[in-house]
Amino acid sequence: MPVLEIRHRTGAIETRELSKNTPLLVGQLPSNEIQIDANGVAPIHCRISWNRTHFEVASVTPLGVQRNGETVRTSELSVGDVIRVG
């Protein structure tokens, strides 16, 4: 099962399994699967989901999301990719 490794500013590391059936929402709202309370993070900032062939990250806000240092709106995810929000 593919996993997402979340590295917090505190140094803590959290792991979440990625599901083909349920997307992960990332943003400031407490209802998001991954809540990030930081400047520059939208209430719902991005979504990580399965699109029938691969997992992808899709920005929900015009701010975009960084994948491997490049700001993207939607991008296929590969092993080792680094996603940055905010």
PDB file of C-alpha atoms in Angstrom:
ATOM      1  CA  MET A   1       0.000   0.000   0.000  1.00  0.00           C
ATOM      2  CA  PRO A   2       1.447   3.433  -0.932  1.00  0.00           C
ATOM      3  CA  VAL A   3       2.068   5.810   1.969  1.00  0.00           C
ATOM      4  CA  LEU A   4       2.512   9.513   2.502  1.00  0.00           C
ATOM      5  CA  GLU A   5       5.187  10.536   4.985  1.00  0.00           C
ATOM      6  CA  ILE A   6       4.372  13.833   6.713  1.00  0.00           C
ATOM      7  CA  ARG A   7       7.272  15.758   8.237  1.00  0.00           C
ATOM      8  CA  HIS A   8       6.151  18.381  10.719  1.00  0.00           C
ATOM      9  CA  ARG A   9       8.162  21.512  11.587  1.00  0.00           C
ATOM     10  CA  THR A  10       8.641  20.057  15.057  1.00  0.00           C
ATOM     11  CA  GLY A  11      10.578  17.162  13.542  1.00  0.00           C
ATOM     12  CA  ALA A  12       7.785  14.665  14.144  1.00  0.00           C
ATOM     13  CA  ILE A  13       7.097  12.233  11.306  1.00  0.00           C
ATOM     14  CA  GLU A  14       3.629  10.839  10.614  1.00  0.00           C
ATOM     15  CA  THR A  15       2.681   8.209   8.024  1.00  0.00           C
ATOM     16  CA  ARG A  16      -0.678   7.957   6.224  1.00  0.00           C
ATOM     17  CA  GLU A  17      -1.728   5.196   3.873  1.00  0.00           C
ATOM     18  CA  LEU A  18      -3.016   6.364   0.505  1.00  0.00           C
ATOM     19  CA  SER A  19      -6.309   4.858  -0.595  1.00  0.00           C
ATOM     20  CA  LYS A  20      -7.624   4.537  -4.133  1.00  0.00           C
ATOM     21  CA  ASN A  21     -11.128   5.044  -2.721  1.00  0.00           C
ATOM     22  CA  THR A  22     -10.725   8.039  -0.408  1.00  0.00           C
ATOM     23  CA  PRO A  23      -8.859  11.269  -1.220  1.00  0.00           C
ATOM     24  CA  LEU A  24      -6.830  13.101   1.410  1.00  0.00           C
ATOM     25  CA  LEU A  25      -7.656  16.774   1.871  1.00  0.00           C
ATOM     26  CA  VAL A  26      -4.874  19.065   3.096  1.00  0.00           C
ATOM     27  CA  GLY A  27      -5.393  22.538   4.554  1.00  0.00           C
ATOM     28  CA  GLN A  28      -6.218  24.609   7.631  1.00  0.00           C
ATOM     29  CA  LEU A  29      -9.703  23.234   8.314  1.00  0.00           C
ATOM     30  CA  PRO A  30      -9.921  20.801  11.246  1.00  0.00           C
ATOM     31  CA  SER A  31     -12.085  18.540   9.043  1.00  0.00           C
ATOM     32  CA  ASN A  32      -9.191  17.912   6.609  1.00  0.00           C
ATOM     33  CA  GLU A  33      -7.395  14.582   6.878  1.00  0.00           C
ATOM     34  CA  ILE A  34      -4.140  16.544   7.123  1.00  0.00           C
ATOM     35  CA  GLN A  35      -4.518  19.843   8.975  1.00  0.00           C
ATOM     36  CA  ILE A  36      -1.784  22.464   8.558  1.00  0.00           C
ATOM     37  CA  ASP A  37      -2.176  25.606  10.618  1.00  0.00           C
ATOM     38  CA  ALA A  38       0.332  27.956   8.957  1.00  0.00           C
ATOM     39  CA  ASN A  39       0.449  31.187   6.983  1.00  0.00           C
ATOM     40  CA  GLY A  40      -0.137  30.728   3.264  1.00  0.00           C
ATOM     41  CA  VAL A  41      -2.214  27.564   3.717  1.00  0.00           C
ATOM     42  CA  ALA A  42      -5.817  27.765   2.457  1.00  0.00           C
ATOM     43  CA  PRO A  43      -8.774  26.200   4.312  1.00  0.00           C
ATOM     44  CA  ILE A  44      -8.622  23.372   1.736  1.00  0.00           C
ATOM     45  CA  HIS A  45      -5.300  23.747  -0.034  1.00  0.00           C
ATOM     46  CA  CYS A  46      -4.906  20.535  -2.029  1.00  0.00           C
ATOM     47  CA  ARG A  47      -6.197  17.024  -2.546  1.00  0.00           C
ATOM     48  CA  ILE A  48      -4.201  13.811  -2.917  1.00  0.00           C
ATOM     49  CA  SER A  49      -6.193  11.184  -4.774  1.00  0.00           C
ATOM     50  CA  TRP A  50      -6.189   8.242  -7.195  1.00  0.00           C
ATOM     51  CA  ASN A  51      -7.167   9.135 -10.771  1.00  0.00           C
ATOM     52  CA  ARG A  52      -7.585   5.571 -12.155  1.00  0.00           C
ATOM     53  CA  THR A  53      -3.938   5.203 -13.200  1.00  0.00           C
ATOM     54  CA  HIS A  54      -1.836   6.912 -10.499  1.00  0.00           C
ATOM     55  CA  PHE A  55      -1.959   9.076  -7.390  1.00  0.00           C
ATOM     56  CA  GLU A  56      -1.885  12.812  -7.971  1.00  0.00           C
ATOM     57  CA  VAL A  57      -1.800  16.040  -6.023  1.00  0.00           C
ATOM     58  CA  ALA A  58      -4.233  18.748  -7.139  1.00  0.00           C
ATOM     59  CA  SER A  59      -4.304  22.294  -5.835  1.00  0.00           C
ATOM     60  CA  VAL A  60      -7.739  23.492  -4.754  1.00  0.00           C
ATOM     61  CA  THR A  61      -6.501  27.086  -4.441  1.00  0.00           C
ATOM     62  CA  PRO A  62      -4.940  29.376  -7.066  1.00  0.00           C
ATOM     63  CA  LEU A  63      -1.784  29.431  -4.885  1.00  0.00           C
ATOM     64  CA  GLY A  64      -0.823  26.005  -6.199  1.00  0.00           C
ATOM     65  CA  VAL A  65       1.217  23.410  -4.359  1.00  0.00           C
ATOM     66  CA  GLN A  66       4.910  22.621  -4.624  1.00  0.00           C
ATOM     67  CA  ARG A  67       6.037  19.249  -5.946  1.00  0.00           C
ATOM     68  CA  ASN A  68       9.802  18.789  -5.854  1.00  0.00           C
ATOM     69  CA  GLY A  69      10.303  22.573  -5.653  1.00  0.00           C
ATOM     70  CA  GLU A  70       8.054  23.448  -8.618  1.00  0.00           C
ATOM     71  CA  THR A  71       4.635  25.072  -8.163  1.00  0.00           C
ATOM     72  CA  VAL A  72       1.958  22.975  -9.862  1.00  0.00           C
ATOM     73  CA  ARG A  73      -1.841  22.914 -10.131  1.00  0.00           C
ATOM     74  CA  THR A  74      -2.070  19.146 -10.733  1.00  0.00           C
ATOM     75  CA  SER A  75       0.721  16.622 -10.869  1.00  0.00           C
ATOM     76  CA  GLU A  76       1.194  12.864 -10.941  1.00  0.00           C
ATOM     77  CA  LEU A  77       2.986  11.583  -7.850  1.00  0.00           C
ATOM     78  CA  SER A  78       5.968   9.239  -7.908  1.00  0.00           C
ATOM     79  CA  VAL A  79       7.927   7.504  -5.170  1.00  0.00           C
ATOM     80  CA  GLY A  80      10.193  10.005  -3.409  1.00  0.00           C
ATOM     81  CA  ASP A  81       8.306  13.154  -4.445  1.00  0.00           C
ATOM     82  CA  VAL A  82       8.276  16.018  -1.936  1.00  0.00           C
ATOM     83  CA  ILE A  83       5.061  18.035  -1.613  1.00  0.00           C
ATOM     84  CA  ARG A  84       5.121  21.414   0.122  1.00  0.00           C
ATOM     85  CA  VAL A  85       2.083  23.412   1.205  1.00  0.00           C
ATOM     86  CA  GLY A  86       2.128  27.028   2.365  1.00  0.00           C
TER      87      GLY A  86
END
